[in-house]
Amino acid sequence: MTEDLTLSAPANLRDLGGIPAEGGVVRRGVAIRADDLSLTPREDAEALVAEGLGAVIDLRSPGEVRNTGRGVFGELPVAYHHLPLMPGLRPTTGPGAGVDPREPAGMGGMYADLFSTAAGQIVTALAVLAVTPGATAFHCSAGKDRTGVLAAAFLLALGAEDDDVVADYAVTGTNIEAVGRRLQPLMGAILASHGVDRNAFTRSAIGQDFSGAAMETALATLRERHGDPLRPLRDAGLSAELVAMLRRRAVQPAG
């Protein structure tokens, strides 16, 4: 399918460095969140590797991966970890089933559900972030929902405040129209194969009312359910030792 696409640089890529965390701020060059990296032109991919990218965590479903694979990153010296957080774009059961992407409360509930249903994958991703030399980039398609869940888990593990987790999530709102334009050629075929109306999906994905409300709901739901929002991940193997490794790797003193 890539032969019919015009590859373009990610529209929602950002280093999480500088976000406040317990004991300092997130170190730059450790964690990068992004939209679909498989669509990246060679020049941009090579630049990321030259700047220290050591691994890619792919959160897309198996069906999405079958369409474009790893892209040019499959030819570069970058470790690859496929850790799908959902079985597909339109699940019939479990998180995301029947959720209207325009409705923040429903999306927030789905994000909270993923902390339980995809806990093993999230913990594995955090372990990759803790041990990979250089930067690790993680992505789904738009870099909003599944990527937002992993970014939230990463920041919470580093002791970030809820407001800072929500603020990071909300930054995607400034990029979402560009993401929609970037993904449109690919998503038409993928959505059709899932029985999803492309126009309706696009309208909901790039709505002007994007805010941090969905992530606010997710964090409030996790705290209501578990007290500690990381409890589902701790039960799945997020040990104190792994959290300590992650913090040593990813937190530096402020200033």
mmCIF file of C-alpha atoms in Angstrom:
data_model
loop_
_atom_site.group_PDB
_atom_site.id
_atom_site.type_symbol
_atom_site.label_atom_id
_atom_site.label_comp_id
_atom_site.label_asym_id
_atom_site.label_seq_id
_atom_site.Cartn_x
_atom_site.Cartn_y
_atom_site.Cartn_z
ATOM 1 C CA MET A 1 0.000 0.000 0.000
ATOM 2 C CA THR A 2 2.907 2.402 0.603
ATOM 3 C CA GLU A 3 3.544 2.672 -3.123
ATOM 4 C CA ASP A 4 0.309 4.690 -3.406
ATOM 5 C CA LEU A 5 1.172 7.048 -0.548
ATOM 6 C CA THR A 6 3.080 10.298 -0.412
ATOM 7 C CA LEU A 7 5.291 9.826 2.628
ATOM 8 C CA SER A 8 5.573 12.779 4.966
ATOM 9 C CA ALA A 9 7.252 13.718 8.212
ATOM 10 C CA PRO A 10 5.251 12.993 11.392
ATOM 11 C CA ALA A 11 2.847 15.802 12.248
ATOM 12 C CA ASN A 12 2.447 14.963 15.938
ATOM 13 C CA LEU A 13 5.980 14.035 17.017
ATOM 14 C CA ARG A 14 7.430 15.508 20.190
ATOM 15 C CA ASP A 15 10.070 14.726 22.791
ATOM 16 C CA LEU A 16 8.582 14.498 26.280
ATOM 17 C CA GLY A 17 11.695 16.137 27.705
ATOM 18 C CA GLY A 18 11.099 19.068 30.009
ATOM 19 C CA ILE A 19 7.792 17.892 31.493
ATOM 20 C CA PRO A 20 7.890 18.177 35.311
ATOM 21 C CA ALA A 21 8.394 14.876 37.146
ATOM 22 C CA GLU A 22 9.193 13.859 40.701
ATOM 23 C CA GLY A 23 12.667 15.156 41.502
ATOM 24 C CA GLY A 24 13.091 17.203 38.343
ATOM 25 C CA VAL A 25 11.974 17.072 34.729
ATOM 26 C CA VAL A 26 11.865 14.432 32.019
ATOM 27 C CA ARG A 27 15.241 14.159 30.306
ATOM 28 C CA ARG A 28 15.303 14.936 26.600
ATOM 29 C CA GLY A 29 16.341 12.160 24.258
ATOM 30 C CA VAL A 30 14.591 9.374 26.173
ATOM 31 C CA ALA A 31 10.913 9.301 25.166
ATOM 32 C CA ILE A 32 9.408 10.543 21.902
ATOM 33 C CA ARG A 33 5.715 10.234 21.118
ATOM 34 C CA ALA A 34 4.523 10.362 17.517
ATOM 35 C CA ASP A 35 1.900 9.647 14.935
ATOM 36 C CA ASP A 36 2.456 6.869 12.393
ATOM 37 C CA LEU A 37 6.218 6.468 11.919
ATOM 38 C CA SER A 38 5.826 3.927 9.129
ATOM 39 C CA LEU A 39 4.906 6.796 6.773
ATOM 40 C CA THR A 40 8.123 8.743 7.477
ATOM 41 C CA PRO A 41 10.368 9.634 4.501
ATOM 42 C CA ARG A 42 13.874 8.184 4.588
ATOM 43 C CA GLU A 43 15.540 11.562 5.115
ATOM 44 C CA ASP A 44 13.489 12.279 8.232
ATOM 45 C CA ALA A 45 13.889 8.742 9.568
ATOM 46 C CA GLU A 46 17.652 8.865 9.111
ATOM 47 C CA ALA A 47 17.746 12.222 10.893
ATOM 48 C CA LEU A 48 15.946 10.743 13.902
ATOM 49 C CA VAL A 49 18.418 7.854 14.036
ATOM 50 C CA ALA A 50 21.363 10.243 13.715
ATOM 51 C CA GLU A 51 19.950 12.223 16.646
ATOM 52 C CA GLY A 52 19.934 9.116 18.833
ATOM 53 C CA LEU A 53 16.762 7.127 18.143
ATOM 54 C CA GLY A 54 17.426 3.568 19.301
ATOM 55 C CA ALA A 55 14.016 1.879 19.365
ATOM 56 C CA VAL A 56 10.471 2.161 18.085
ATOM 57 C CA ILE A 57 7.425 0.894 19.977
ATOM 58 C CA ASP A 58 4.538 0.316 17.577
ATOM 59 C CA LEU A 59 1.158 0.416 19.349
ATOM 60 C CA ARG A 60 -0.928 -0.159 16.209
ATOM 61 C CA SER A 61 -3.148 -3.173 15.706
ATOM 62 C CA PRO A 62 -1.903 -6.114 13.626
ATOM 63 C CA GLY A 63 -4.205 -5.043 10.790
ATOM 64 C CA GLU A 64 -2.724 -1.561 10.679
ATOM 65 C CA VAL A 65 0.797 -2.953 10.683
ATOM 66 C CA ARG A 66 -0.011 -5.236 7.750
ATOM 67 C CA ASN A 67 -0.791 -2.180 5.613
ATOM 68 C CA THR A 68 2.520 -0.326 5.900
ATOM 69 C CA GLY A 69 4.803 -2.422 8.093
ATOM 70 C CA ARG A 70 7.695 -0.546 9.661
ATOM 71 C CA GLY A 71 8.292 1.693 6.656
ATOM 72 C CA VAL A 72 11.859 2.817 6.142
ATOM 73 C CA PHE A 73 12.646 2.138 9.818
ATOM 74 C CA GLY A 74 12.711 -1.544 8.865
ATOM 75 C CA GLU A 75 15.922 -0.805 6.953
ATOM 76 C CA LEU A 76 17.612 1.255 9.683
ATOM 77 C CA PRO A 77 19.499 0.152 12.826
ATOM 78 C CA VAL A 78 16.558 0.654 15.190
ATOM 79 C CA ALA A 79 15.080 -1.957 17.536
ATOM 80 C CA TYR A 80 11.393 -2.642 16.894
ATOM 81 C CA HIS A 81 8.744 -3.682 19.433
ATOM 82 C CA HIS A 82 5.183 -4.356 18.286
ATOM 83 C CA LEU A 83 2.928 -3.967 21.337
ATOM 84 C CA PRO A 84 -0.659 -3.479 20.124
ATOM 85 C CA LEU A 85 -2.895 -1.961 22.785
ATOM 86 C CA MET A 86 -6.101 -2.836 20.904
ATOM 87 C CA PRO A 87 -7.004 -5.625 18.473
ATOM 88 C CA GLY A 88 -8.293 -3.233 15.821
ATOM 89 C CA LEU A 89 -9.533 0.253 15.010
ATOM 90 C CA ARG A 90 -13.143 -0.689 15.665
ATOM 91 C CA PRO A 91 -13.260 -3.360 18.368
ATOM 92 C CA THR A 92 -16.593 -5.093 18.898
ATOM 93 C CA THR A 93 -15.824 -5.974 22.501
ATOM 94 C CA GLY A 94 -13.623 -4.512 25.214
ATOM 95 C CA PRO A 95 -12.127 -0.995 25.254
ATOM 96 C CA GLY A 96 -13.323 1.158 22.388
ATOM 97 C CA ALA A 97 -16.404 -0.911 21.551
ATOM 98 C CA GLY A 98 -19.251 1.473 20.798
ATOM 99 C CA VAL A 99 -17.287 4.536 21.913
ATOM 100 C CA ASP A 100 -17.947 7.785 20.044
ATOM 101 C CA PRO A 101 -14.517 9.413 19.490
ATOM 102 C CA ARG A 102 -16.188 12.824 19.706
ATOM 103 C CA GLU A 103 -17.310 12.128 23.279
ATOM 104 C CA PRO A 104 -14.543 12.831 25.850
ATOM 105 C CA ALA A 105 -16.155 10.862 28.688
ATOM 106 C CA GLY A 106 -16.359 7.725 26.567
ATOM 107 C CA MET A 107 -12.831 8.120 25.272
ATOM 108 C CA GLY A 108 -11.537 8.741 28.784
ATOM 109 C CA GLY A 109 -13.233 5.590 29.994
ATOM 110 C CA MET A 110 -11.619 3.668 27.141
ATOM 111 C CA TYR A 111 -8.189 5.026 28.078
ATOM 112 C CA ALA A 112 -8.730 3.927 31.677
ATOM 113 C CA ASP A 113 -9.844 0.479 30.509
ATOM 114 C CA LEU A 114 -6.625 0.087 28.510
ATOM 115 C CA PHE A 115 -4.606 0.405 31.707
ATOM 116 C CA SER A 116 -6.142 -2.959 32.643
ATOM 117 C CA THR A 117 -6.763 -4.780 29.361
ATOM 118 C CA ALA A 118 -3.390 -3.808 27.866
ATOM 119 C CA ALA A 119 -1.457 -3.663 31.142
ATOM 120 C CA GLY A 120 1.099 -6.255 30.042
ATOM 121 C CA GLN A 121 1.915 -4.407 26.831
ATOM 122 C CA ILE A 122 2.172 -1.074 28.657
ATOM 123 C CA VAL A 123 4.537 -2.522 31.271
ATOM 124 C CA THR A 124 6.678 -4.055 28.528
ATOM 125 C CA ALA A 125 6.798 -0.687 26.774
ATOM 126 C CA LEU A 126 7.905 1.016 29.991
ATOM 127 C CA ALA A 127 10.646 -1.584 30.366
ATOM 128 C CA VAL A 128 11.836 -0.819 26.826
ATOM 129 C CA LEU A 129 11.925 2.879 27.697
ATOM 130 C CA ALA A 130 13.920 2.087 30.846
ATOM 131 C CA VAL A 131 16.680 0.065 29.177
ATOM 132 C CA THR A 132 17.024 1.303 25.589
ATOM 133 C CA PRO A 133 20.216 3.243 24.862
ATOM 134 C CA GLY A 134 19.262 6.486 23.189
ATOM 135 C CA ALA A 135 15.705 7.566 22.556
ATOM 136 C CA THR A 136 12.637 5.376 22.208
ATOM 137 C CA ALA A 137 9.802 6.593 19.983
ATOM 138 C CA PHE A 138 6.310 5.175 20.476
ATOM 139 C CA HIS A 139 3.425 5.653 18.100
ATOM 140 C CA CYS A 140 0.033 4.494 16.893
ATOM 141 C CA SER A 141 -1.661 6.073 13.861
ATOM 142 C CA ALA A 142 -2.619 9.590 14.949
ATOM 143 C CA GLY A 143 -0.413 9.670 18.053
ATOM 144 C CA LYS A 144 -3.417 10.613 20.163
ATOM 145 C CA ASP A 145 -5.253 7.754 21.874
ATOM 146 C CA ARG A 146 -3.047 4.679 22.274
ATOM 147 C CA THR A 147 0.056 6.846 22.227
ATOM 148 C CA GLY A 148 -1.620 9.131 24.765
ATOM 149 C CA VAL A 149 -2.248 6.179 27.079
ATOM 150 C CA LEU A 150 1.395 5.087 27.011
ATOM 151 C CA ALA A 151 2.591 8.670 27.455
ATOM 152 C CA ALA A 152 0.319 9.011 30.483
ATOM 153 C CA ALA A 153 1.608 5.746 31.986
ATOM 154 C CA PHE A 154 5.218 6.837 31.401
ATOM 155 C CA LEU A 155 4.680 10.241 33.003
ATOM 156 C CA LEU A 156 2.734 8.840 35.947
ATOM 157 C CA ALA A 157 5.523 6.332 36.597
ATOM 158 C CA LEU A 158 7.939 9.255 36.727
ATOM 159 C CA GLY A 159 5.781 10.981 39.335
ATOM 160 C CA ALA A 160 4.264 13.624 37.062
ATOM 161 C CA GLU A 161 1.189 15.477 38.294
ATOM 162 C CA ASP A 162 -2.148 14.837 36.591
ATOM 163 C CA ASP A 163 -2.247 18.400 35.240
ATOM 164 C CA ASP A 164 1.053 17.878 33.425
ATOM 165 C CA VAL A 165 -0.124 14.571 31.958
ATOM 166 C CA VAL A 166 -3.280 16.279 30.681
ATOM 167 C CA ALA A 167 -1.303 19.242 29.324
ATOM 168 C CA ASP A 168 0.908 16.907 27.271
ATOM 169 C CA TYR A 169 -2.144 15.112 25.891
ATOM 170 C CA ALA A 170 -3.797 18.416 24.960
ATOM 171 C CA VAL A 171 -0.828 19.483 22.801
ATOM 172 C CA THR A 172 -2.064 17.021 20.186
ATOM 173 C CA GLY A 173 -5.014 19.353 19.616
ATOM 174 C CA THR A 174 -2.687 21.834 17.916
ATOM 175 C CA ASN A 175 -1.475 19.132 15.523
ATOM 176 C CA ILE A 176 -4.585 17.092 14.851
ATOM 177 C CA GLU A 177 -5.662 18.741 11.587
ATOM 178 C CA ALA A 178 -2.198 18.157 10.120
ATOM 179 C CA VAL A 179 -2.368 14.543 11.326
ATOM 180 C CA GLY A 180 -5.696 14.109 9.560
ATOM 181 C CA ARG A 181 -4.297 15.411 6.294
ATOM 182 C CA ARG A 182 -1.223 13.207 6.614
ATOM 183 C CA LEU A 183 -3.187 10.035 7.264
ATOM 184 C CA GLN A 184 -6.072 10.593 4.866
ATOM 185 C CA PRO A 185 -4.687 8.578 1.914
ATOM 186 C CA LEU A 186 -3.930 5.573 4.129
ATOM 187 C CA MET A 187 -6.907 5.750 6.445
ATOM 188 C CA GLY A 188 -9.440 5.667 3.625
ATOM 189 C CA ALA A 189 -8.509 2.094 2.752
ATOM 190 C CA ILE A 190 -8.059 0.979 6.357
ATOM 191 C CA LEU A 191 -11.366 2.420 7.525
ATOM 192 C CA ALA A 192 -13.227 0.915 4.601
ATOM 193 C CA SER A 193 -11.815 -2.492 5.476
ATOM 194 C CA HIS A 194 -13.178 -2.014 9.024
ATOM 195 C CA GLY A 195 -16.586 -0.840 7.835
ATOM 196 C CA VAL A 196 -16.032 2.688 9.150
ATOM 197 C CA ASP A 197 -17.287 5.764 7.288
ATOM 198 C CA ARG A 198 -14.165 7.783 6.504
ATOM 199 C CA ASN A 199 -15.884 11.181 6.496
ATOM 200 C CA ALA A 200 -17.515 10.626 9.866
ATOM 201 C CA PHE A 201 -14.263 9.321 11.333
ATOM 202 C CA THR A 202 -12.288 12.274 9.991
ATOM 203 C CA ARG A 203 -14.770 14.802 11.346
ATOM 204 C CA SER A 204 -14.582 13.241 14.787
ATOM 205 C CA ALA A 205 -10.793 12.838 14.734
ATOM 206 C CA ILE A 206 -10.015 16.441 13.832
ATOM 207 C CA GLY A 207 -12.841 18.177 15.650
ATOM 208 C CA GLN A 208 -12.198 21.757 16.687
ATOM 209 C CA ASP A 209 -13.266 20.999 20.258
ATOM 210 C CA PHE A 210 -10.226 18.839 21.055
ATOM 211 C CA SER A 211 -9.178 19.324 24.665
ATOM 212 C CA GLY A 212 -7.648 17.511 27.591
ATOM 213 C CA ALA A 213 -11.069 16.397 28.852
ATOM 214 C CA ALA A 214 -10.673 12.771 27.770
ATOM 215 C CA MET A 215 -7.386 12.381 29.647
ATOM 216 C CA GLU A 216 -8.809 14.194 32.660
ATOM 217 C CA THR A 217 -11.637 11.654 32.668
ATOM 218 C CA ALA A 218 -9.193 8.760 32.290
ATOM 219 C CA LEU A 219 -7.090 9.804 35.266
ATOM 220 C CA ALA A 220 -10.129 10.518 37.436
ATOM 221 C CA THR A 221 -11.583 7.112 36.494
ATOM 222 C CA LEU A 222 -8.353 5.311 37.328
ATOM 223 C CA ARG A 223 -8.143 7.005 40.708
ATOM 224 C CA GLU A 224 -11.786 6.231 41.448
ATOM 225 C CA ARG A 225 -11.363 2.581 40.513
ATOM 226 C CA HIS A 226 -7.938 1.874 41.970
ATOM 227 C CA GLY A 227 -6.790 4.755 44.171
ATOM 228 C CA ASP A 228 -3.340 4.514 42.611
ATOM 229 C CA PRO A 229 -3.759 5.016 38.835
ATOM 230 C CA LEU A 230 -0.785 2.722 38.238
ATOM 231 C CA ARG A 231 -2.299 -0.154 40.235
ATOM 232 C CA PRO A 232 -3.346 -2.182 37.142
ATOM 233 C CA LEU A 233 0.208 -1.852 35.799
ATOM 234 C CA ARG A 234 1.773 -2.753 39.135
ATOM 235 C CA ASP A 235 -0.393 -5.884 39.219
ATOM 236 C CA ALA A 236 0.898 -6.718 35.719
ATOM 237 C CA GLY A 237 4.574 -6.416 36.631
ATOM 238 C CA LEU A 238 5.428 -2.739 37.041
ATOM 239 C CA SER A 239 7.693 -3.355 40.005
ATOM 240 C CA ALA A 240 9.308 -0.792 42.270
ATOM 241 C CA GLU A 241 12.643 -1.802 40.718
ATOM 242 C CA LEU A 242 11.386 -1.077 37.199
ATOM 243 C CA VAL A 243 9.987 2.286 38.277
ATOM 244 C CA ALA A 244 13.337 3.131 39.862
ATOM 245 C CA MET A 245 15.182 2.167 36.663
ATOM 246 C CA LEU A 246 12.809 4.286 34.614
ATOM 247 C CA ARG A 247 13.292 7.278 36.878
ATOM 248 C CA ARG A 248 17.088 6.967 36.833
ATOM 249 C CA ARG A 249 16.984 6.810 33.073
ATOM 250 C CA ALA A 250 14.394 9.485 32.379
ATOM 251 C CA VAL A 251 14.450 12.122 35.141
ATOM 252 C CA GLN A 252 17.037 14.844 35.549
ATOM 253 C CA PRO A 253 17.179 17.648 38.137
ATOM 254 C CA ALA A 254 15.298 20.772 37.111
ATOM 255 C CA GLY A 255 17.373 23.701 35.929
#
